PDB file of C-alpha atoms in Angstrom:
ATOM      1  CA  MET A   1       3.842  24.960  39.818  1.00 70.00           C
ATOM      2  CA  ASN A   2       7.352  22.797  40.040  1.00 88.00           C
ATOM      3  CA  MET A   3       7.046  21.396  36.126  1.00 91.00           C
ATOM      4  CA  LYS A   4       9.636  18.688  36.906  1.00 94.00           C
ATOM      5  CA  ILE A   5       7.170  17.373  39.482  1.00 95.00           C
ATOM      6  CA  LEU A   6       4.485  17.400  37.282  1.00 97.00           C
ATOM      7  CA  GLU A   7       6.258  15.860  34.732  1.00 97.00           C
ATOM      8  CA  LYS A   8       7.363  12.925  36.795  1.00 97.00           C
ATOM      9  CA  ILE A   9       3.863  12.566  38.601  1.00 98.00           C
ATOM     10  CA  ASN A  10       2.247  12.564  35.059  1.00 97.00           C
ATOM     11  CA  ASN A  11       4.588   9.939  33.744  1.00 98.00           C
ATOM     12  CA  ILE A  12       4.253   7.617  36.628  1.00 98.00           C
ATOM     13  CA  GLN A  13       0.528   7.929  36.358  1.00 98.00           C
ATOM     14  CA  ASN A  14       0.685   7.130  32.504  1.00 97.00           C
ATOM     15  CA  LYS A  15       3.211   4.186  32.857  1.00 97.00           C
ATOM     16  CA  ILE A  16       0.674   2.669  35.445  1.00 97.00           C
ATOM     17  CA  ASN A  17      -2.350   3.080  33.267  1.00 96.00           C
ATOM     18  CA  GLN A  18      -0.749   1.843  30.245  1.00 96.00           C
ATOM     19  CA  GLU A  19      -0.107  -1.157  32.324  1.00 95.00           C
ATOM     20  CA  VAL A  20      -3.981  -1.223  33.190  1.00 95.00           C
ATOM     21  CA  GLU A  21      -5.504  -0.249  29.757  1.00 91.00           C
ATOM     22  CA  ILE A  22      -4.448  -4.303  28.435  1.00 91.00           C
ATOM     23  CA  LEU A  23      -6.426  -6.135  31.201  1.00 90.00           C
ATOM     24  CA  LYS A  24      -9.447  -7.563  30.555  1.00 85.00           C
ATOM     25  CA  ASP A  25     -11.770 -10.406  32.371  1.00 81.00           C
ATOM     26  CA  PRO A  26     -11.387 -13.717  30.587  1.00 79.00           C
ATOM     27  CA  ILE A  27     -15.016 -14.497  31.304  1.00 78.00           C
ATOM     28  CA  THR A  28     -16.882 -11.673  31.020  1.00 79.00           C
ATOM     29  CA  HIS A  29     -14.585  -9.802  28.275  1.00 80.00           C
ATOM     30  CA  ALA A  30     -15.064  -6.690  30.538  1.00 82.00           C
ATOM     31  CA  THR A  31     -11.893  -4.297  30.027  1.00 86.00           C
ATOM     32  CA  ALA A  32     -10.166  -2.528  32.908  1.00 90.00           C
ATOM     33  CA  LYS A  33     -11.213   1.091  33.603  1.00 92.00           C
ATOM     34  CA  VAL A  34      -8.249   3.573  33.926  1.00 95.00           C
ATOM     35  CA  ASP A  35      -8.252   5.921  37.306  1.00 97.00           C
ATOM     36  CA  GLY A  36      -5.917   7.605  39.036  1.00 98.00           C
ATOM     37  CA  ILE A  37      -5.154  11.475  39.466  1.00 98.00           C
ATOM     38  CA  VAL A  38      -8.314  13.272  37.899  1.00 98.00           C
ATOM     39  CA  ASN A  39      -6.220  16.277  37.090  1.00 98.00           C
ATOM     40  CA  VAL A  40      -2.723  15.904  37.952  1.00 98.00           C
ATOM     41  CA  GLU A  41      -1.997  19.930  38.017  1.00 97.00           C
ATOM     42  CA  LYS A  42      -4.993  20.664  40.391  1.00 98.00           C
ATOM     43  CA  TYR A  43      -3.822  17.683  42.456  1.00 98.00           C
ATOM     44  CA  LEU A  44      -0.390  18.698  43.094  1.00 98.00           C
ATOM     45  CA  GLN A  45      -1.615  22.475  43.485  1.00 97.00           C
ATOM     46  CA  SER A  46      -4.124  21.728  46.110  1.00 97.00           C
ATOM     47  CA  ASN A  47      -4.213  22.854  49.516  1.00 95.00           C
ATOM     48  CA  ILE A  48      -3.728  19.090  50.749  1.00 97.00           C
ATOM     49  CA  ARG A  49      -3.624  15.755  48.118  1.00 98.00           C
ATOM     50  CA  ILE A  50      -6.279  13.240  49.040  1.00 98.00           C
ATOM     51  CA  MET A  51      -6.696   9.706  47.043  1.00 98.00           C
ATOM     52  CA  TRP A  52      -9.448   7.926  47.650  1.00 98.00           C
ATOM     53  CA  VAL A  53      -9.264   3.433  47.283  1.00 98.00           C
ATOM     54  CA  LEU A  54     -12.460   1.994  46.635  1.00 97.00           C
ATOM     55  CA  LYS A  55     -13.217  -1.671  45.706  1.00 94.00           C
ATOM     56  CA  GLU A  56     -14.426  -1.828  42.141  1.00 90.00           C
ATOM     57  CA  VAL A  57     -16.043  -0.480  38.829  1.00 84.00           C
ATOM     58  CA  ASN A  58     -19.896  -1.583  38.979  1.00 74.00           C
ATOM     59  CA  ALA A  59     -19.911  -2.672  35.132  1.00 63.00           C
ATOM     60  CA  SER A  60     -19.781  -6.175  34.926  1.00 50.00           C
ATOM     61  CA  GLU A  61     -19.545  -7.058  31.337  1.00 53.00           C
ATOM     62  CA  ASP A  62     -18.452  -3.588  30.332  1.00 62.00           C
ATOM     63  CA  GLY A  63     -16.395  -4.139  26.915  1.00 57.00           C
ATOM     64  CA  GLU A  64     -16.265  -0.422  26.204  1.00 72.00           C
ATOM     65  CA  GLU A  65     -13.575   1.774  26.061  1.00 78.00           C
ATOM     66  CA  TRP A  66     -14.055   4.782  28.978  1.00 88.00           C
ATOM     67  CA  ASN A  67     -12.311   5.520  32.061  1.00 93.00           C
ATOM     68  CA  MET A  68     -12.848   7.014  35.673  1.00 95.00           C
ATOM     69  CA  ILE A  69     -10.309   9.957  34.789  1.00 97.00           C
ATOM     70  CA  ASP A  70     -12.964  10.879  32.127  1.00 96.00           C
ATOM     71  CA  THR A  71     -15.949  10.054  33.912  1.00 95.00           C
ATOM     72  CA  ILE A  72     -15.163  12.418  36.947  1.00 96.00           C
ATOM     73  CA  LYS A  73     -13.788  15.430  34.954  1.00 96.00           C
ATOM     74  CA  ASP A  74     -17.112  15.313  32.962  1.00 96.00           C
ATOM     75  CA  TRP A  75     -19.251  16.139  36.110  1.00 95.00           C
ATOM     76  CA  THR A  76     -17.320  19.642  36.754  1.00 94.00           C
ATOM     77  CA  GLY A  77     -19.817  22.187  36.960  1.00 93.00           C
ATOM     78  CA  LYS A  78     -22.603  19.682  36.654  1.00 93.00           C
ATOM     79  CA  PRO A  79     -24.629  17.421  39.327  1.00 93.00           C
ATOM     80  CA  ILE A  80     -23.199  14.109  39.891  1.00 95.00           C
ATOM     81  CA  PRO A  81     -25.144  11.893  37.851  1.00 93.00           C
ATOM     82  CA  THR A  82     -27.787   9.813  39.150  1.00 93.00           C
ATOM     83  CA  GLU A  83     -26.329   6.163  38.705  1.00 90.00           C
ATOM     84  CA  TRP A  84     -23.287   7.579  40.405  1.00 93.00           C
ATOM     85  CA  ARG A  85     -24.196   9.294  43.586  1.00 94.00           C
ATOM     86  CA  LYS A  86     -24.633   6.604  46.227  1.00 92.00           C
ATOM     87  CA  THR A  87     -20.751   6.437  45.769  1.00 93.00           C
ATOM     88  CA  PHE A  88     -19.831   9.777  44.653  1.00 96.00           C
ATOM     89  CA  ASP A  89     -22.083  12.206  47.354  1.00 96.00           C
ATOM     90  CA  ASN A  90     -20.403  11.522  50.434  1.00 97.00           C
ATOM     91  CA  ILE A  91     -17.016  11.167  48.417  1.00 98.00           C
ATOM     92  CA  LEU A  92     -17.337  14.728  47.065  1.00 97.00           C
ATOM     93  CA  TYR A  93     -18.973  16.032  50.288  1.00 97.00           C
ATOM     94  CA  VAL A  94     -15.778  14.825  52.969  1.00 98.00           C
ATOM     95  CA  THR A  95     -12.952  15.959  49.964  1.00 98.00           C
ATOM     96  CA  ASN A  96     -15.428  19.405  49.855  1.00 97.00           C
ATOM     97  CA  GLY A  97     -14.915  19.420  53.841  1.00 98.00           C
ATOM     98  CA  ILE A  98     -11.380  18.820  53.839  1.00 98.00           C
ATOM     99  CA  LEU A  99     -10.472  21.411  51.053  1.00 97.00           C
ATOM    100  CA  THR A 100     -12.916  24.288  52.609  1.00 97.00           C
ATOM    101  CA  SER A 101     -12.526  23.041  56.174  1.00 97.00           C
ATOM    102  CA  THR A 102     -16.248  23.029  56.379  1.00 97.00           C
ATOM    103  CA  ALA A 103     -18.557  20.459  58.082  1.00 97.00           C
ATOM    104  CA  TRP A 104     -21.282  18.313  56.278  1.00 97.00           C
ATOM    105  CA  GLU A 105     -24.346  20.477  57.648  1.00 96.00           C
ATOM    106  CA  ASP A 106     -22.437  23.786  56.815  1.00 97.00           C
ATOM    107  CA  GLN A 107     -22.005  22.511  53.249  1.00 96.00           C
ATOM    108  CA  ASN A 108     -24.426  23.349  50.077  1.00 91.00           C
ATOM    109  CA  ASN A 109     -26.288  20.654  48.318  1.00 90.00           C
ATOM    110  CA  HIS A 110     -24.053  20.508  45.526  1.00 88.00           C
ATOM    111  CA  TYR A 111     -27.425  20.659  43.272  1.00 86.00           C
ATOM    112  CA  ASN A 112     -27.622  23.738  44.145  1.00 86.00           C
ATOM    113  CA  ASP A 113     -23.798  24.786  44.135  1.00 89.00           C
ATOM    114  CA  LEU A 114     -22.352  23.209  40.717  1.00 88.00           C
ATOM    115  CA  ASN A 115     -18.981  24.470  41.314  1.00 90.00           C
ATOM    116  CA  MET A 116     -18.459  22.216  44.506  1.00 93.00           C
ATOM    117  CA  THR A 117     -18.017  19.010  41.686  1.00 95.00           C
ATOM    118  CA  SER A 118     -14.721  21.113  40.500  1.00 95.00           C
ATOM    119  CA  GLN A 119     -13.643  20.036  43.792  1.00 95.00           C
ATOM    120  CA  LEU A 120     -13.426  16.369  42.404  1.00 97.00           C
ATOM    121  CA  GLN A 121     -10.610  17.275  39.804  1.00 97.00           C
ATOM    122  CA  GLU A 122      -8.006  17.737  42.701  1.00 98.00           C
ATOM    123  CA  ILE A 123      -8.396  14.034  43.944  1.00 98.00           C
ATOM    124  CA  ALA A 124      -7.038  10.612  42.859  1.00 98.00           C
ATOM    125  CA  TYR A 125      -9.649   8.153  42.562  1.00 98.00           C
ATOM    126  CA  CYS A 126      -8.331   3.983  42.665  1.00 97.00           C
ATOM    127  CA  ASN A 127     -10.116   0.998  42.538  1.00 96.00           C
ATOM    128  CA  VAL A 128      -8.144  -1.847  43.882  1.00 96.00           C
ATOM    129  CA  LYS A 129      -9.779  -4.305  40.928  1.00 93.00           C
ATOM    130  CA  LYS A 130      -9.399  -2.429  38.158  1.00 93.00           C
ATOM    131  CA  ILE A 131     -11.678  -5.058  35.757  1.00 88.00           C
ATOM    132  CA  PRO A 132     -15.423  -3.806  36.662  1.00 83.00           C
ATOM    133  CA  GLY A 133     -17.391  -5.787  38.897  1.00 74.00           C
ATOM    134  CA  ASN A 134     -20.971  -6.244  40.328  1.00 67.00           C
ATOM    135  CA  SER A 135     -22.601  -3.830  42.308  1.00 63.00           C
ATOM    136  CA  SER A 136     -21.959  -5.773  45.104  1.00 69.00           C
ATOM    137  CA  THR A 137     -18.439  -6.711  45.819  1.00 74.00           C
ATOM    138  CA  ASN A 138     -17.474 -10.147  46.712  1.00 81.00           C
ATOM    139  CA  MET A 139     -14.831  -9.096  49.095  1.00 86.00           C
ATOM    140  CA  SER A 140     -13.042 -13.208  49.200  1.00 88.00           C
ATOM    141  CA  ASN A 141     -12.889 -12.446  45.287  1.00 86.00           C
ATOM    142  CA  LEU A 142     -11.918  -8.608  46.006  1.00 90.00           C
ATOM    143  CA  LYS A 143      -8.665  -9.808  48.089  1.00 91.00           C
ATOM    144  CA  LYS A 144      -8.313 -12.678  45.644  1.00 89.00           C
ATOM    145  CA  TYR A 145      -7.840 -10.595  42.647  1.00 88.00           C
ATOM    146  CA  TYR A 146      -5.453  -7.841  44.730  1.00 92.00           C
ATOM    147  CA  LYS A 147      -3.001 -10.610  45.809  1.00 91.00           C
ATOM    148  CA  GLN A 148      -2.797 -12.075  42.570  1.00 88.00           C
ATOM    149  CA  SER A 149      -2.668  -9.239  40.540  1.00 89.00           C
ATOM    150  CA  ASP A 150       0.260  -6.820  39.878  1.00 91.00           C
ATOM    151  CA  LYS A 151      -0.831  -4.728  42.703  1.00 94.00           C
ATOM    152  CA  HIS A 152      -1.606  -1.185  40.724  1.00 96.00           C
ATOM    153  CA  ILE A 153      -3.514  -0.025  43.674  1.00 97.00           C
ATOM    154  CA  LEU A 154      -0.232  -0.094  45.883  1.00 96.00           C
ATOM    155  CA  LYS A 155       1.866   1.639  42.946  1.00 97.00           C
ATOM    156  CA  GLN A 156      -0.524   4.506  42.943  1.00 98.00           C
ATOM    157  CA  ILE A 157      -0.642   4.806  46.772  1.00 98.00           C
ATOM    158  CA  ASN A 158       3.340   4.506  46.996  1.00 97.00           C
ATOM    159  CA  GLU A 159       3.966   7.006  43.771  1.00 98.00           C
ATOM    160  CA  LEU A 160       1.514   9.677  43.541  1.00 98.00           C
ATOM    161  CA  ILE A 161       2.305  11.429  46.864  1.00 98.00           C
ATOM    162  CA  PRO A 162      -1.115  11.376  48.350  1.00 98.00           C
ATOM    163  CA  GLN A 163      -0.925  13.232  51.827  1.00 98.00           C
ATOM    164  CA  VAL A 164      -4.434  11.559  52.768  1.00 98.00           C
ATOM    165  CA  ILE A 165      -5.546   7.916  51.617  1.00 98.00           C
ATOM    166  CA  ILE A 166      -9.355   7.131  52.327  1.00 98.00           C
ATOM    167  CA  PHE A 167      -9.901   3.747  52.251  1.00 98.00           C
ATOM    168  CA  GLY A 168     -13.622   3.019  51.592  1.00 97.00           C
ATOM    169  CA  GLY A 169     -14.077  -0.453  53.157  1.00 95.00           C
ATOM    170  CA  THR A 170     -10.428  -1.633  51.285  1.00 96.00           C
ATOM    171  CA  TYR A 171      -8.342  -1.019  53.833  1.00 96.00           C
ATOM    172  CA  ASP A 172      -7.799  -4.477  55.366  1.00 95.00           C
ATOM    173  CA  ILE A 173      -7.110  -5.822  51.529  1.00 95.00           C
ATOM    174  CA  VAL A 174      -3.964  -3.671  51.355  1.00 96.00           C
ATOM    175  CA  GLU A 175      -3.015  -3.115  54.981  1.00 95.00           C
ATOM    176  CA  PRO A 176      -0.589  -5.932  54.654  1.00 94.00           C
ATOM    177  CA  ASP A 177       1.682  -4.272  51.825  1.00 96.00           C
ATOM    178  CA  LEU A 178       1.641  -1.045  53.721  1.00 95.00           C
ATOM    179  CA  ASP A 179       4.453   0.020  55.339  1.00 91.00           C
ATOM    180  CA  ILE A 180       3.035   1.875  58.364  1.00 91.00           C
ATOM    181  CA  MET A 181       4.517   0.022  61.185  1.00 88.00           C
ATOM    182  CA  HIS A 182       5.854   4.018  62.262  1.00 88.00           C
ATOM    183  CA  TYR A 183       2.520   5.730  62.148  1.00 93.00           C
ATOM    184  CA  SER A 184       0.597   6.554  64.952  1.00 92.00           C
ATOM    185  CA  ASP A 185      -2.908   5.447  65.583  1.00 90.00           C
ATOM    186  CA  HIS A 186      -6.042   7.251  66.331  1.00 91.00           C
ATOM    187  CA  GLY A 187     -10.233   6.400  66.153  1.00 84.00           C
ATOM    188  CA  ASP A 188     -13.006   4.703  67.371  1.00 80.00           C
ATOM    189  CA  LYS A 189     -15.525   1.756  66.486  1.00 77.00           C
ATOM    190  CA  ASN A 190     -16.468   4.095  63.283  1.00 81.00           C
ATOM    191  CA  LEU A 191     -13.539   4.980  61.876  1.00 93.00           C
ATOM    192  CA  SER A 192      -9.606   4.590  62.292  1.00 95.00           C
ATOM    193  CA  TRP A 193      -6.883   6.432  61.099  1.00 96.00           C
ATOM    194  CA  TYR A 194      -3.080   6.466  61.408  1.00 96.00           C
ATOM    195  CA  SER A 195      -0.832   8.706  60.681  1.00 96.00           C
ATOM    196  CA  THR A 196       2.705  10.545  60.446  1.00 96.00           C
ATOM    197  CA  LYS A 197       3.692  14.276  59.855  1.00 94.00           C
ATOM    198  CA  ASP A 198       3.584  14.094  56.240  1.00 95.00           C
ATOM    199  CA  GLN A 199       0.688  11.223  55.809  1.00 97.00           C
ATOM    200  CA  ILE A 200      -2.478  10.555  57.053  1.00 97.00           C
ATOM    201  CA  ILE A 201      -4.469   7.168  56.208  1.00 98.00           C
ATOM    202  CA  VAL A 202      -8.260   6.578  57.090  1.00 98.00           C
ATOM    203  CA  ASN A 203      -9.639   3.313  57.556  1.00 97.00           C
ATOM    204  CA  ALA A 204     -13.246   4.142  56.286  1.00 97.00           C
ATOM    205  CA  TYR A 205     -16.628   2.559  55.563  1.00 95.00           C
ATOM    206  CA  HIS A 206     -17.370   2.574  51.742  1.00 95.00           C
ATOM    207  CA  PRO A 207     -19.102   5.446  50.981  1.00 96.00           C
ATOM    208  CA  GLN A 208     -22.256   3.398  50.335  1.00 93.00           C
ATOM    209  CA  ASN A 209     -22.467   2.248  53.674  1.00 92.00           C
ATOM    210  CA  THR A 210     -25.976   2.887  55.523  1.00 91.00           C
ATOM    211  CA  SER A 211     -24.723   1.634  59.046  1.00 92.00           C
ATOM    212  CA  ILE A 212     -24.096   5.324  60.162  1.00 94.00           C
ATOM    213  CA  SER A 213     -25.736   8.575  58.982  1.00 95.00           C
ATOM    214  CA  HIS A 214     -24.345  10.653  55.835  1.00 95.00           C
ATOM    215  CA  GLN A 215     -23.474  13.337  58.495  1.00 97.00           C
ATOM    216  CA  GLU A 216     -21.658  10.971  60.688  1.00 96.00           C
ATOM    217  CA  TYR A 217     -19.862   9.393  57.947  1.00 97.00           C
ATOM    218  CA  CYS A 218     -18.413  12.469  56.375  1.00 97.00           C
ATOM    219  CA  ASP A 219     -18.164  14.618  59.471  1.00 97.00           C
ATOM    220  CA  GLY A 220     -15.842  11.449  60.896  1.00 97.00           C
ATOM    221  CA  ILE A 221     -13.542  11.601  58.171  1.00 98.00           C
ATOM    222  CA  ILE A 222     -13.082  15.372  57.572  1.00 98.00           C
ATOM    223  CA  ASN A 223     -12.602  15.849  61.379  1.00 97.00           C
ATOM    224  CA  ALA A 224      -9.733  13.268  61.476  1.00 97.00           C
ATOM    225  CA  VAL A 225      -8.057  14.905  58.496  1.00 98.00           C
ATOM    226  CA  LEU A 226      -8.362  18.287  59.798  1.00 97.00           C
ATOM    227  CA  GLU A 227      -7.651  17.239  63.157  1.00 95.00           C
ATOM    228  CA  TRP A 228      -4.110  15.983  61.975  1.00 96.00           C
ATOM    229  CA  LYS A 229      -3.569  18.725  59.271  1.00 94.00           C
ATOM    230  CA  SER A 230      -3.751  21.040  62.032  1.00 92.00           C
ATOM    231  CA  ARG A 231      -1.236  19.292  63.845  1.00 84.00           C
ATOM    232  CA  MET A 232       1.294  19.700  60.729  1.00 76.00           C
ATOM    233  CA  ASP A 233       0.397  23.462  60.469  1.00 71.00           C
TER     234      ASP A 233
END
């Protein structure tokens, strides 16, 4: 472990999150929910650094002080709580599939293998909108928020050194600010991805999307990342 890099990434994340934690919705008074790298040391030690980019937390009038980093840490060695499973089941199986090179159908049910949730400590989980919203995101409002915000998500993408960035229904929002003109592009109608030798960006559906099966969703992302990784090895 390079302690200088560990200190640098910790400092970057702390600075971003200090800016985020003071944000508040002027109407609902919902407070921002800090997110980012769940465990910086485990993220940097991982065989591949994965960042998920989602939309917003479903807690539109939540003024309580809690955050996504501690929430995800608390699941280690436990089943994902029911209220989070629609989003995080697919996140977990994709993450585990990438880190262990295992297809969806060959993975254990995380209820039967509670060690699987420890894989989430190795990821960065980031929302475009730091202030909570509703269960059904208004994409027009989300785009407006992003354009008018300090774009903390862009700072996380650019400064937290992810090798794999998985956009869950959020790619089109951030894409104009991504420097990917030199990336090669791949994919099909369900999944597109862009890569260099150092990074892959995956334009995927949101993990809750029901237009394709869980297996198609997970294996599409897993296979894209493992194909990219095999070229880099």
